[in-house]
Coordinates of C-alpha atoms and ligand atoms in Angstrom, one line a residue:
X1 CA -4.5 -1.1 51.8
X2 CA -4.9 -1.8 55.8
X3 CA -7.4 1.4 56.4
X4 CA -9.8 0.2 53.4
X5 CA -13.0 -2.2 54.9
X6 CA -13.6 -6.0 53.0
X7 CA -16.2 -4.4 51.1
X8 CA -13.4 -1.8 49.8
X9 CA -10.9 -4.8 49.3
X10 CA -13.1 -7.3 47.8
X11 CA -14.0 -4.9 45.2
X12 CA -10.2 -3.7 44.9
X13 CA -9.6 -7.4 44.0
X14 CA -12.1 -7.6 41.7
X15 CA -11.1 -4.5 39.6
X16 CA -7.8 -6.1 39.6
X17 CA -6.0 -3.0 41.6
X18 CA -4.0 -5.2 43.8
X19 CA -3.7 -9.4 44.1
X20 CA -4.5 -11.7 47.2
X21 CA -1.4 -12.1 47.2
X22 CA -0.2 -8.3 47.5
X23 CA -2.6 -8.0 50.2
X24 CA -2.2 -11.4 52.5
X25 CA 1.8 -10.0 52.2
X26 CA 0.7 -6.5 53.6
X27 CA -1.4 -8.0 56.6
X28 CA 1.2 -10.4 57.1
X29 CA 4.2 -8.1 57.0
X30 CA 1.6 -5.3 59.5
X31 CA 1.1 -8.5 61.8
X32 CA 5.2 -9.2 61.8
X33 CA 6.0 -5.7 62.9
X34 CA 3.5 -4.7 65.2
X35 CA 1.8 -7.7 66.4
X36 CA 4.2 -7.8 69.4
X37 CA 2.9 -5.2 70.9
X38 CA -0.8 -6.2 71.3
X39 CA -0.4 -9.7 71.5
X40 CA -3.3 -10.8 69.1
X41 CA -2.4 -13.7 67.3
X42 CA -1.1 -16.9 68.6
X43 CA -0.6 -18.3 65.7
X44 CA 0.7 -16.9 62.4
X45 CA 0.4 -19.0 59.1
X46 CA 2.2 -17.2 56.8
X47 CA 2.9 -20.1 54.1
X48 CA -0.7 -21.6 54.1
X49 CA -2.2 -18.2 53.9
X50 CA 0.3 -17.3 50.7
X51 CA -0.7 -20.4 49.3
X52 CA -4.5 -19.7 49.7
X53 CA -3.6 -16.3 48.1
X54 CA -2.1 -17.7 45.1
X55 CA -5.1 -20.2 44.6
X56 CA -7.6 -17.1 44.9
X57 CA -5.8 -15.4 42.6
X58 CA -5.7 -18.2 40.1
X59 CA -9.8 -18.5 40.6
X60 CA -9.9 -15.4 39.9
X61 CA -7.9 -15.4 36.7
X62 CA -10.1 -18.4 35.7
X63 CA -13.2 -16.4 35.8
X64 CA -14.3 -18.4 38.9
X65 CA -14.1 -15.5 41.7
X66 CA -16.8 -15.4 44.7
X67 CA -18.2 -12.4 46.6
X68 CA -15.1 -12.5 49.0
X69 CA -12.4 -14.6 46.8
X70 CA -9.0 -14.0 48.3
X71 CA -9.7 -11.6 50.8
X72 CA -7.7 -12.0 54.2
X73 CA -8.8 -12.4 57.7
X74 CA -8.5 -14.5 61.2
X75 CA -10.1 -17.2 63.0
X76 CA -10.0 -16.8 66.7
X77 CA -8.3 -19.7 67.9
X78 CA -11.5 -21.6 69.0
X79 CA -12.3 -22.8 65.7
X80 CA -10.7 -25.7 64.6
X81 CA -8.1 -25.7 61.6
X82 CA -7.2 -28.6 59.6
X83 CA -3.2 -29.1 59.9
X84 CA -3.0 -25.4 62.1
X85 CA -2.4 -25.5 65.9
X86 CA -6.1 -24.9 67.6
X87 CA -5.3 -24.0 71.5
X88 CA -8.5 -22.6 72.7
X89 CA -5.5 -20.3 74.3
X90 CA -5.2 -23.4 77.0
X91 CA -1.9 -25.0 78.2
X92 CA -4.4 -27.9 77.5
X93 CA -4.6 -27.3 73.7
X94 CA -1.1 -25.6 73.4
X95 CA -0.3 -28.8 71.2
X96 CA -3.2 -29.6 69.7
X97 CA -3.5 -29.7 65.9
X98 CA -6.4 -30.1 64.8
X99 CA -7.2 -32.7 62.0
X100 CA -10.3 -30.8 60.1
X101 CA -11.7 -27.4 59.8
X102 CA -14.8 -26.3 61.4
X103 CA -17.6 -26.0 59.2
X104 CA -16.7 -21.8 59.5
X105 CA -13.3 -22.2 58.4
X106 CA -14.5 -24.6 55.5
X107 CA -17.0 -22.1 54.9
X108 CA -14.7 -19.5 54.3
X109 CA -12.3 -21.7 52.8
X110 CA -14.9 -22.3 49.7
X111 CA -15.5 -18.8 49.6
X112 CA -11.4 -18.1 48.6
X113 CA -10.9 -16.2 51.7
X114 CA -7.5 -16.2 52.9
X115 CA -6.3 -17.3 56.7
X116 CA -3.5 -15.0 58.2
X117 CA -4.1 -17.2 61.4
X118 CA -5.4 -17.4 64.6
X119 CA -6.0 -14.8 67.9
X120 CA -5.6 -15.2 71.0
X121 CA -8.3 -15.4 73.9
X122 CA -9.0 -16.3 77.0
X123 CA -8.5 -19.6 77.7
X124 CA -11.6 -21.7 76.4
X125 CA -13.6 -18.5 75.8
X126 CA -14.3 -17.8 79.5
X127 CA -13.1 -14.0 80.5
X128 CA -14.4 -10.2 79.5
X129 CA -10.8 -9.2 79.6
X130 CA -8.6 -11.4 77.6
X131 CA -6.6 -11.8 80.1
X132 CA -7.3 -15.5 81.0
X133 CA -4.7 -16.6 77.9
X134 CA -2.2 -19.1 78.7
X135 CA -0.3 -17.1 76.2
X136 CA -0.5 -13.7 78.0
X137 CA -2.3 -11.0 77.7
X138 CA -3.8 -8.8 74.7
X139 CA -3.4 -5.0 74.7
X140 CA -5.8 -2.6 73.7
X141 CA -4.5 -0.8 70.5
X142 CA -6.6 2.4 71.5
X143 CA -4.4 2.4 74.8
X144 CA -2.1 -0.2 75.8
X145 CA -2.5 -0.2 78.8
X146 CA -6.0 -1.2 78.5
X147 CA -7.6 -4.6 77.9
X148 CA -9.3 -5.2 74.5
X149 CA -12.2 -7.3 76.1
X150 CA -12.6 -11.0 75.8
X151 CA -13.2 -13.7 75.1
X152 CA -12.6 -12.6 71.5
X153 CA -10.1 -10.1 72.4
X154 CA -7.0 -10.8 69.6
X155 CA -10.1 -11.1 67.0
X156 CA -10.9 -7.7 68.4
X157 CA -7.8 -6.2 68.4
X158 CA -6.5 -7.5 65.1
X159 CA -9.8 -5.9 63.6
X160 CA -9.2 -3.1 65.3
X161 CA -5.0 -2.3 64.7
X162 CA -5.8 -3.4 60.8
X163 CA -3.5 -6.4 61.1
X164 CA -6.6 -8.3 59.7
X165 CA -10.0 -6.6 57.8
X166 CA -12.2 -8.8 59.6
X167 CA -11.6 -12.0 62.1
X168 CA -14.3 -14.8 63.6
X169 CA -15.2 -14.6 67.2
X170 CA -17.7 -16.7 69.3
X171 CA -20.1 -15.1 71.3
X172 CA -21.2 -17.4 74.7
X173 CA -22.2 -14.4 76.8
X174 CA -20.9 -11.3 75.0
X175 CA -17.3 -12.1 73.4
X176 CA -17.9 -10.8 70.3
X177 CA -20.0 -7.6 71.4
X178 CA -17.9 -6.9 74.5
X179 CA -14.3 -7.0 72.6
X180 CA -16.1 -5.3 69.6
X181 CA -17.5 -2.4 71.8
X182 CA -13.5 -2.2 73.9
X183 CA -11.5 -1.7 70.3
X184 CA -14.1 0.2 68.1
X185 CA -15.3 -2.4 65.9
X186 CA -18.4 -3.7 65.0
X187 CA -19.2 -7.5 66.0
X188 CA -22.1 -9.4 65.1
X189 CA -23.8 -12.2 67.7
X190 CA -25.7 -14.3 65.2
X191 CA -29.4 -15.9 66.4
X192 CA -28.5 -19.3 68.2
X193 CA -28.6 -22.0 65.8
X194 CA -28.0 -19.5 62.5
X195 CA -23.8 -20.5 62.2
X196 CA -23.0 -23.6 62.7
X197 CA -21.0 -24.9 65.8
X198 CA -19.3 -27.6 64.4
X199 CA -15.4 -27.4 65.1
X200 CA -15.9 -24.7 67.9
X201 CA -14.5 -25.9 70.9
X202 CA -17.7 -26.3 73.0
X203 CA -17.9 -24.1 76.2
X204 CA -21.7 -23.7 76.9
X205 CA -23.9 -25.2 74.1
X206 CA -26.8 -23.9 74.6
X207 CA -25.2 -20.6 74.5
X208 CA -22.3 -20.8 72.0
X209 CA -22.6 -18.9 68.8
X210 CA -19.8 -17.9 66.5
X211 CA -20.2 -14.3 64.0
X212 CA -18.2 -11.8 62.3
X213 CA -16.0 -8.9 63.7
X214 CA -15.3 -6.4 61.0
X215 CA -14.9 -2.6 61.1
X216 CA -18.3 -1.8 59.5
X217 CA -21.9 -3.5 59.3
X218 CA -21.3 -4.0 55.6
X219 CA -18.2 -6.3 56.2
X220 CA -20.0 -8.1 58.9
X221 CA -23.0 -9.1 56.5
X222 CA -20.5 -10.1 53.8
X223 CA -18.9 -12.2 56.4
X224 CA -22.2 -13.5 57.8
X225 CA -22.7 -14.5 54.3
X226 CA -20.3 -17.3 54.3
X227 CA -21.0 -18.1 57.9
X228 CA -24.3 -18.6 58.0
X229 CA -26.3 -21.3 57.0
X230 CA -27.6 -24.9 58.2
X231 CA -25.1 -27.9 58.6
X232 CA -26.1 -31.5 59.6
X233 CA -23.2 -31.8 61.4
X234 CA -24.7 -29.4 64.2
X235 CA -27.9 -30.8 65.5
X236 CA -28.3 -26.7 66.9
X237 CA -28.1 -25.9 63.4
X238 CA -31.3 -24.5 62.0
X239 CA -32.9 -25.5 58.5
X240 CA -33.2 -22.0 57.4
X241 CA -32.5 -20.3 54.1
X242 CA -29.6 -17.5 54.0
X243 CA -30.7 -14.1 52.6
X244 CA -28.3 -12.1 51.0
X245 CA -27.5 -10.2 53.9
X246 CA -26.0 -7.1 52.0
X247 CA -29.5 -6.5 50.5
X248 CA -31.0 -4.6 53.3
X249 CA -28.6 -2.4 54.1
X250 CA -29.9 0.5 52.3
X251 CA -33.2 0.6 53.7
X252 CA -34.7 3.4 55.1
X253 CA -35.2 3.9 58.5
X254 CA -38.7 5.5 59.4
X255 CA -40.9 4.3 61.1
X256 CA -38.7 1.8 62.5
X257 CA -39.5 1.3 66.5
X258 CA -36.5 1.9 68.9
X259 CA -36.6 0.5 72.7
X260 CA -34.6 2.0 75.4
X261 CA -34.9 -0.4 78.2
X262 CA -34.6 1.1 81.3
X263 CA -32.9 -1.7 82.9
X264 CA -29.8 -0.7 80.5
X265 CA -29.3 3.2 82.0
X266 CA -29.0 2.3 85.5
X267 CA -26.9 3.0 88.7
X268 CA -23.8 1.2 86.6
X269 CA -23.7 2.9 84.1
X270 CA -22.0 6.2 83.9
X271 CA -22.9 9.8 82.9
X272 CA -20.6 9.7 80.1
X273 CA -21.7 6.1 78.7
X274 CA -25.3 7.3 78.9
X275 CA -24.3 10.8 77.1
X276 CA -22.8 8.9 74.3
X277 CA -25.1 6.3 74.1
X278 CA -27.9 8.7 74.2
X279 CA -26.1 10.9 71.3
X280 CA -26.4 7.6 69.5
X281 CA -29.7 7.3 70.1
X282 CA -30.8 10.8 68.7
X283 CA -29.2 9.4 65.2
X284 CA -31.6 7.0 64.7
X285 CA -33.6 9.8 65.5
X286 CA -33.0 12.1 63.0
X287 CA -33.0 8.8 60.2
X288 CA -36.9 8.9 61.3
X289 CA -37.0 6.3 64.2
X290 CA -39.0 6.6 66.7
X291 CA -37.8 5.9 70.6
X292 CA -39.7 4.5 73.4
X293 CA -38.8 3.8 76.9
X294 CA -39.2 -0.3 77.6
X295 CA -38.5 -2.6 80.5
X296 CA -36.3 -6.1 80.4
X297 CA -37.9 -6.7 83.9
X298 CA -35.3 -9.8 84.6
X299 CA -32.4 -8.3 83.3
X300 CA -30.9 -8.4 87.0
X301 CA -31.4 -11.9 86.8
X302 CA -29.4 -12.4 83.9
X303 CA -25.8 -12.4 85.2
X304 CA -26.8 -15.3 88.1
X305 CA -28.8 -17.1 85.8
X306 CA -25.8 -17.1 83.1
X307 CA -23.0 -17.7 85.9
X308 CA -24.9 -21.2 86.6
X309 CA -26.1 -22.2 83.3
X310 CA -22.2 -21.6 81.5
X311 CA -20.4 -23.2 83.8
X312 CA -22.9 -26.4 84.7
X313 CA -22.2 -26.7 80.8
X314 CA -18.6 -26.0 80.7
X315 CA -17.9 -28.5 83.1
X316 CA -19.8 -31.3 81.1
X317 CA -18.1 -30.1 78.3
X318 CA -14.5 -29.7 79.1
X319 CA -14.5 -33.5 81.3
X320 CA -13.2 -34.7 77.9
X321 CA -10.1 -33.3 78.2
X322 CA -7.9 -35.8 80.5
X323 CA -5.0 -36.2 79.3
X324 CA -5.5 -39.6 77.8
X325 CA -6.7 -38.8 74.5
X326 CA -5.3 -35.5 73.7
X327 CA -4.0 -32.4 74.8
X328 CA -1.6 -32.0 77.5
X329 CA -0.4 -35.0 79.6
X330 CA 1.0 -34.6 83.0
X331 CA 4.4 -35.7 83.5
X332 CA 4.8 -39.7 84.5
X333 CA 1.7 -39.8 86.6
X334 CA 1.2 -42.6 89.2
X335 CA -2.0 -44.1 88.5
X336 CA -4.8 -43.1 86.3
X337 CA -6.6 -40.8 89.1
X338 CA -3.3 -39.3 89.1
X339 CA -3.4 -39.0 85.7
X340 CA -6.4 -37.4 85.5
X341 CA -6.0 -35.2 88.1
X342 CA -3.1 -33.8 87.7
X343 CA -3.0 -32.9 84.1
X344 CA -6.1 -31.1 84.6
X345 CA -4.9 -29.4 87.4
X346 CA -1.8 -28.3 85.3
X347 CA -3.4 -28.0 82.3
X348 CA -6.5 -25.5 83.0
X349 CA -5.9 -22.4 83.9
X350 CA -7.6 -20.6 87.1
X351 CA -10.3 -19.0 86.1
X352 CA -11.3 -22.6 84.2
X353 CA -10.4 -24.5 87.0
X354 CA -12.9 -21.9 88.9
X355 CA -16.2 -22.4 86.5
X356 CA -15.6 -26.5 86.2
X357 CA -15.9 -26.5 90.1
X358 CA -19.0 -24.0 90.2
X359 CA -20.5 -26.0 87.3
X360 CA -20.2 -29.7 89.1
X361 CA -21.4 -28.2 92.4
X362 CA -24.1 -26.8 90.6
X363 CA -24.9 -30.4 89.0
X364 CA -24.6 -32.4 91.9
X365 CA -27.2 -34.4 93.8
X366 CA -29.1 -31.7 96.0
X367 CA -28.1 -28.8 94.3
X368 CA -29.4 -29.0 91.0
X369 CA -32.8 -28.7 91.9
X370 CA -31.9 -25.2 93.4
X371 CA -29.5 -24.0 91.6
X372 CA -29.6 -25.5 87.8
X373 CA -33.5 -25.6 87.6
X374 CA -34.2 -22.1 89.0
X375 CA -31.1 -20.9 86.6
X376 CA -33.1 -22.6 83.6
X377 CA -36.8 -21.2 84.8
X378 CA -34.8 -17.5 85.2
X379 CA -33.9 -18.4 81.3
X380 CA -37.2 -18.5 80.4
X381 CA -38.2 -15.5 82.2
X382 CA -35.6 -13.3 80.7
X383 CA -36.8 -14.4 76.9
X384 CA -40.3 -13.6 77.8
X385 CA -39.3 -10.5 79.0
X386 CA -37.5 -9.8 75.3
X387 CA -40.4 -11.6 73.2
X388 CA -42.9 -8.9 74.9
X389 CA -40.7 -6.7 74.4
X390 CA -40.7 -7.3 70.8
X391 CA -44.7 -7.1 70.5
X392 CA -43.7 -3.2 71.3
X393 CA -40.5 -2.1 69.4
X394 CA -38.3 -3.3 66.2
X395 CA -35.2 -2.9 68.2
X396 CA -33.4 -3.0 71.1
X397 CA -30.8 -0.4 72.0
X398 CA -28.5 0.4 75.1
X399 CA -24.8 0.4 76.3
X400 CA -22.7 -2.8 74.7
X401 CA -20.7 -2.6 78.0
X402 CA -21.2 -0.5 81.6
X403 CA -17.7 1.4 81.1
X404 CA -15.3 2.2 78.2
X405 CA -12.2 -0.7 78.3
X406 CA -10.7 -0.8 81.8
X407 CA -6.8 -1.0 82.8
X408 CA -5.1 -4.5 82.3
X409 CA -5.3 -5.9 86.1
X410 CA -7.4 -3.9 87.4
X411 CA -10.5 -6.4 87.7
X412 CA -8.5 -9.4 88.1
X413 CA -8.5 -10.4 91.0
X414 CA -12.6 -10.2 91.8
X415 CA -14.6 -12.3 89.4
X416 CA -17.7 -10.8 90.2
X417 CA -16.7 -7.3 89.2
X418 CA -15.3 -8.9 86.0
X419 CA -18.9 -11.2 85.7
X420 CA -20.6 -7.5 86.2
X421 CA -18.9 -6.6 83.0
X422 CA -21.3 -8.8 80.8
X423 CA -24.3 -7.2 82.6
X424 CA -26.2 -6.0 78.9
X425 CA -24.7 -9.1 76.9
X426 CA -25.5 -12.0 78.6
X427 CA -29.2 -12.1 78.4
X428 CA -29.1 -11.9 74.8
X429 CA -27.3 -15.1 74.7
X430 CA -29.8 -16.9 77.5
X431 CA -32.9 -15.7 74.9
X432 CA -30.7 -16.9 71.8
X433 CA -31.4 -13.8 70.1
X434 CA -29.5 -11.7 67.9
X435 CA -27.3 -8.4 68.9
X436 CA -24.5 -6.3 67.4
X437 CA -22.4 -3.8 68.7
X438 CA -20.9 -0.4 66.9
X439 CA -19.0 1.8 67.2
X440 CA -21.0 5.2 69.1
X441 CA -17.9 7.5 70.8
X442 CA -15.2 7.6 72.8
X443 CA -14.5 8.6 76.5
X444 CA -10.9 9.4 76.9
X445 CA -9.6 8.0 73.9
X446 CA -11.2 4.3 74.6
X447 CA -14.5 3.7 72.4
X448 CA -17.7 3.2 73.8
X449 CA -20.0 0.5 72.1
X450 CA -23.9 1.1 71.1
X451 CA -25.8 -2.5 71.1
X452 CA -28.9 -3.0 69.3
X453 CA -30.6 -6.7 69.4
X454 CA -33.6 -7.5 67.3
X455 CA -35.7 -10.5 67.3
X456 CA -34.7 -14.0 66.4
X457 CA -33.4 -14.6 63.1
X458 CA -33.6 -10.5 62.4
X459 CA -29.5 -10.4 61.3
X460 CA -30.4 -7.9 58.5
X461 CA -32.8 -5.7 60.2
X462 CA -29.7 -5.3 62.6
X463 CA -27.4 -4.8 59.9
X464 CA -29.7 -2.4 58.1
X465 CA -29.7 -0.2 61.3
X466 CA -26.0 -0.3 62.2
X467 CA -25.1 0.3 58.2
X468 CA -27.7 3.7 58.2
X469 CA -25.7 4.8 61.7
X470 CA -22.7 4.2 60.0
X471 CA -23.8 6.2 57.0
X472 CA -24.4 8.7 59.7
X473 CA -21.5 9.0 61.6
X474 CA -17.8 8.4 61.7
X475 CA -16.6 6.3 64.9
X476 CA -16.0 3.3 63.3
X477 CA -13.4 5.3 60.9
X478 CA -11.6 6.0 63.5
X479 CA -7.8 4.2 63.7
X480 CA -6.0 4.0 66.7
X481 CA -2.5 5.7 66.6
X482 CA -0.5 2.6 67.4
X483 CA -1.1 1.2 64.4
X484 CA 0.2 3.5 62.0
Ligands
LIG1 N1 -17.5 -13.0 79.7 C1 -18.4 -14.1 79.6 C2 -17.8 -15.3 80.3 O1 -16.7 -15.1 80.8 C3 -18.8 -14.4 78.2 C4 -17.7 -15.1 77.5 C5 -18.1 -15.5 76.1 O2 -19.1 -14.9 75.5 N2 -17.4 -16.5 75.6 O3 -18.3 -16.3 80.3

């Protein structure tokens, strides 16, 4: 039942071949014996989930079955869940329960789906490695001794060792692409404003967007489904009507305009990435695309820009965690300074610690002029760059990521080799636009991830091109041997 997509199970459901509850049992007994080795959940709800099983069953007995009624899946352990512990993988959040769902995980809660729990990431979203979890490290299941990419790395590799058929990640720079592209999955970033934030523990705003990780296009537009939509809770939230985002997935490819920036096959990218991208490329080819070289002329610019902006945000966003409302409290604390001090100090890991400094220097009196403001007019740049771009082509296309996943530890200790990581993500977030990764080879067993982007609020036309590719090829098939 693990190897078949939501697509397969939702219809296996339907057709009454096997009940929710069957199947939440199998991911949850898959998760009990092999979890330990990757890491990906830090939080298992077996009992909840059984008892959402048993009520999508019943829905479905009464006639009452949705699209998507009691199939399982995961929410990365940003989003909050009513009654479930929601840690944000922080020492800060290691005991916070959170008392209501984000609008996603209501979302999917009206839909029947089933929660098998939450993954782990890095700690408040901010890494490319998943290894910035107060709960340790996830594994790669391609290659343990690889990282699975972050921030959405236990979403990632859940997906991707079919302990789950599709999890929720958040995308603030890349996390869903990046950790998509490192485990051989496909991960949606949604237009900014299309899925609602409400719930998601806020690292950048302006930047933050959650979307579906799934093994196929298919299961990501069935996901994207449920996610999407307006909510008046989230002023970011557009008023925008869903399509069905199934509907176009069948649609032919000529004619459709590709764009290879050449910003996106540089000097950092290697021969192999290119080859496989480029094999990629030819696909479309052959499904009657046409290709044509384009330029991103900022895209440089991006990881400075991004590298400002986040944090500046981050450190706005995370001053509400002191220790005086809730989260972690430092042990009997002197004074209130004290207080605040040093349960921040305990409770934020380095590499948070790190991007709250850089974001209140970057605020301060004197510096924001030079730093924030030019950060914010580099923004702009870089969406002009991709709405011209956009006059010329239908779509986007390039590397996810500069190399295959990397060894656990091996970029750790230089942030700006790990920031280099995000080089093709990040300015998709800073223009708000949409972008997916699949599936597109492997390089010494570790998958390499295509991205294609499309203009804002074009979800389907991305879907429509990553389903034909899939049509086309097998890489997102493939199952990594330590799952079996
Ligand atoms: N890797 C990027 C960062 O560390 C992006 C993270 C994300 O998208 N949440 O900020």
């Amino acid at each position: 039942m693990h190897n078949k997509t939501i697509a397969e199970l939702a219809k296996g459901l339907a057709d009454g071949d096997f009940s929710s509850v069957e199947l939440t049992r199998h991911f949850l007994g898959r998760i009990d014996a092999l979890d330990s080795q990757y890491n990906s959940f830090i939080t298992v709800t077996p009992e909840q989930a059984l008892a959402q099983a048993k009520a999508a069953d019943e829905t479905r007995a009464s006639g009452h079955a949705k699209a998507l009624t009691g199939v399982p899946m995961a929410h990365k352990d940003i989003f909050c869940t009513n009654g479930v512990l929601t840690t944000c993988a922080s020492k800060m959040l290691a005991n916070f329960v959170a008392p209501y769902d984000a609008t996603v995980v209501s979302n999917f809660n009206h839909a029947g789906m089933v929660s098998l729990g939450k993954t782990n990431m890095d700690e408040f979203a901010m890494g490319s490695s998943n290894e910035n979890s107060y709960f340790g490290a996830v594994k790669n299941p391609w290659d343990l001794k690889a990282v699975p990419g972050g921030s959405s790395g236990g979403s990632a590799a859940a997906v991707a060792a079919r302990l789950a058929p599709g999890a929720t990640g958040t995308d603030t720079g890349g996390s869903i692409r990046q950790p998509a592209a490192f485990c051989g999955i496909t991960g949606l970033k949604p237009t900014y404003g299309r899925v609602s934030r409400w719930g998601m523990v806020a690292y950048a705003s302006s930047l933050d967007q959650g979307g579906p990780m799934a093994r196929t296009a298919e299961d990501c537009a069935l996901m994207l489904n449920e996610m999407a939509g307006f909510d008046p809770k989230d002023s970011t939230s557009l008023k925008k009507s869903v399509p069905d985002y199934t509907e176009g997935l069948d649609q032919p490819l000529s004619g459709l305009r590709i764009g290879l920036p050449k910003e996106y096959f540089g000097k950092e990218l290697s021969a192999e990435m290119s080859d496989a991208i480029m094999a990629s490329v030819k696909e479309f080819e052959k499904l009657g695309a046409t290709i044509q070289e384009i330029s991103l002329p900022n895209t440089m610019l991006a990881i400075p820009s991004y590298y400002i902006i986040a944090p500046a945000e981050a450190s706005s966003n995370l001053s509400r965690f002191d220790g005086v409302r809730y989260g972690y409290r430092c042990e009997n604390p002197e004074n209130l300074e004290d207080l605040y001090k040093r349960s921040r100090g305990e409770g934020f890991g380095k590499e948070v610690q790190r991007r709250i400094l850089v974001g209140t220097y970057a605020l301060s009196e004197g510096y924001y002029d030079a730093y924030y403001r030019k950060a914010q007019r580099i923004r702009r740049l870089i969406q002009q760059d991709f709405l011209n771009a956009f006059n010329e082509v239908d779509l986007i296309m390039g590397p996810t990521t500069p190399t295959p996943a990397f060894d656990l530890g091996s970029n750790s200790d230089d942030p700006v080799q790990m920031y280099m990581e995000d080089i093709y993500t990040l300015a998709v977030n800073l223009a708000g636009l949409p972008g997916i990764s699949v599936p597109a080879g492997q390089i010494n067993g570790r998958p390499v991830g295509l991205q294609i982007l499309a203009g804002h609020f074009k979800e389907s036309q991305l879907l429509n091109a990553a389903h034909q590719f899939q049509k086309a090829t097998n890489w997102h098939q493939l199952a990594p041997s330590s799952g079996e």
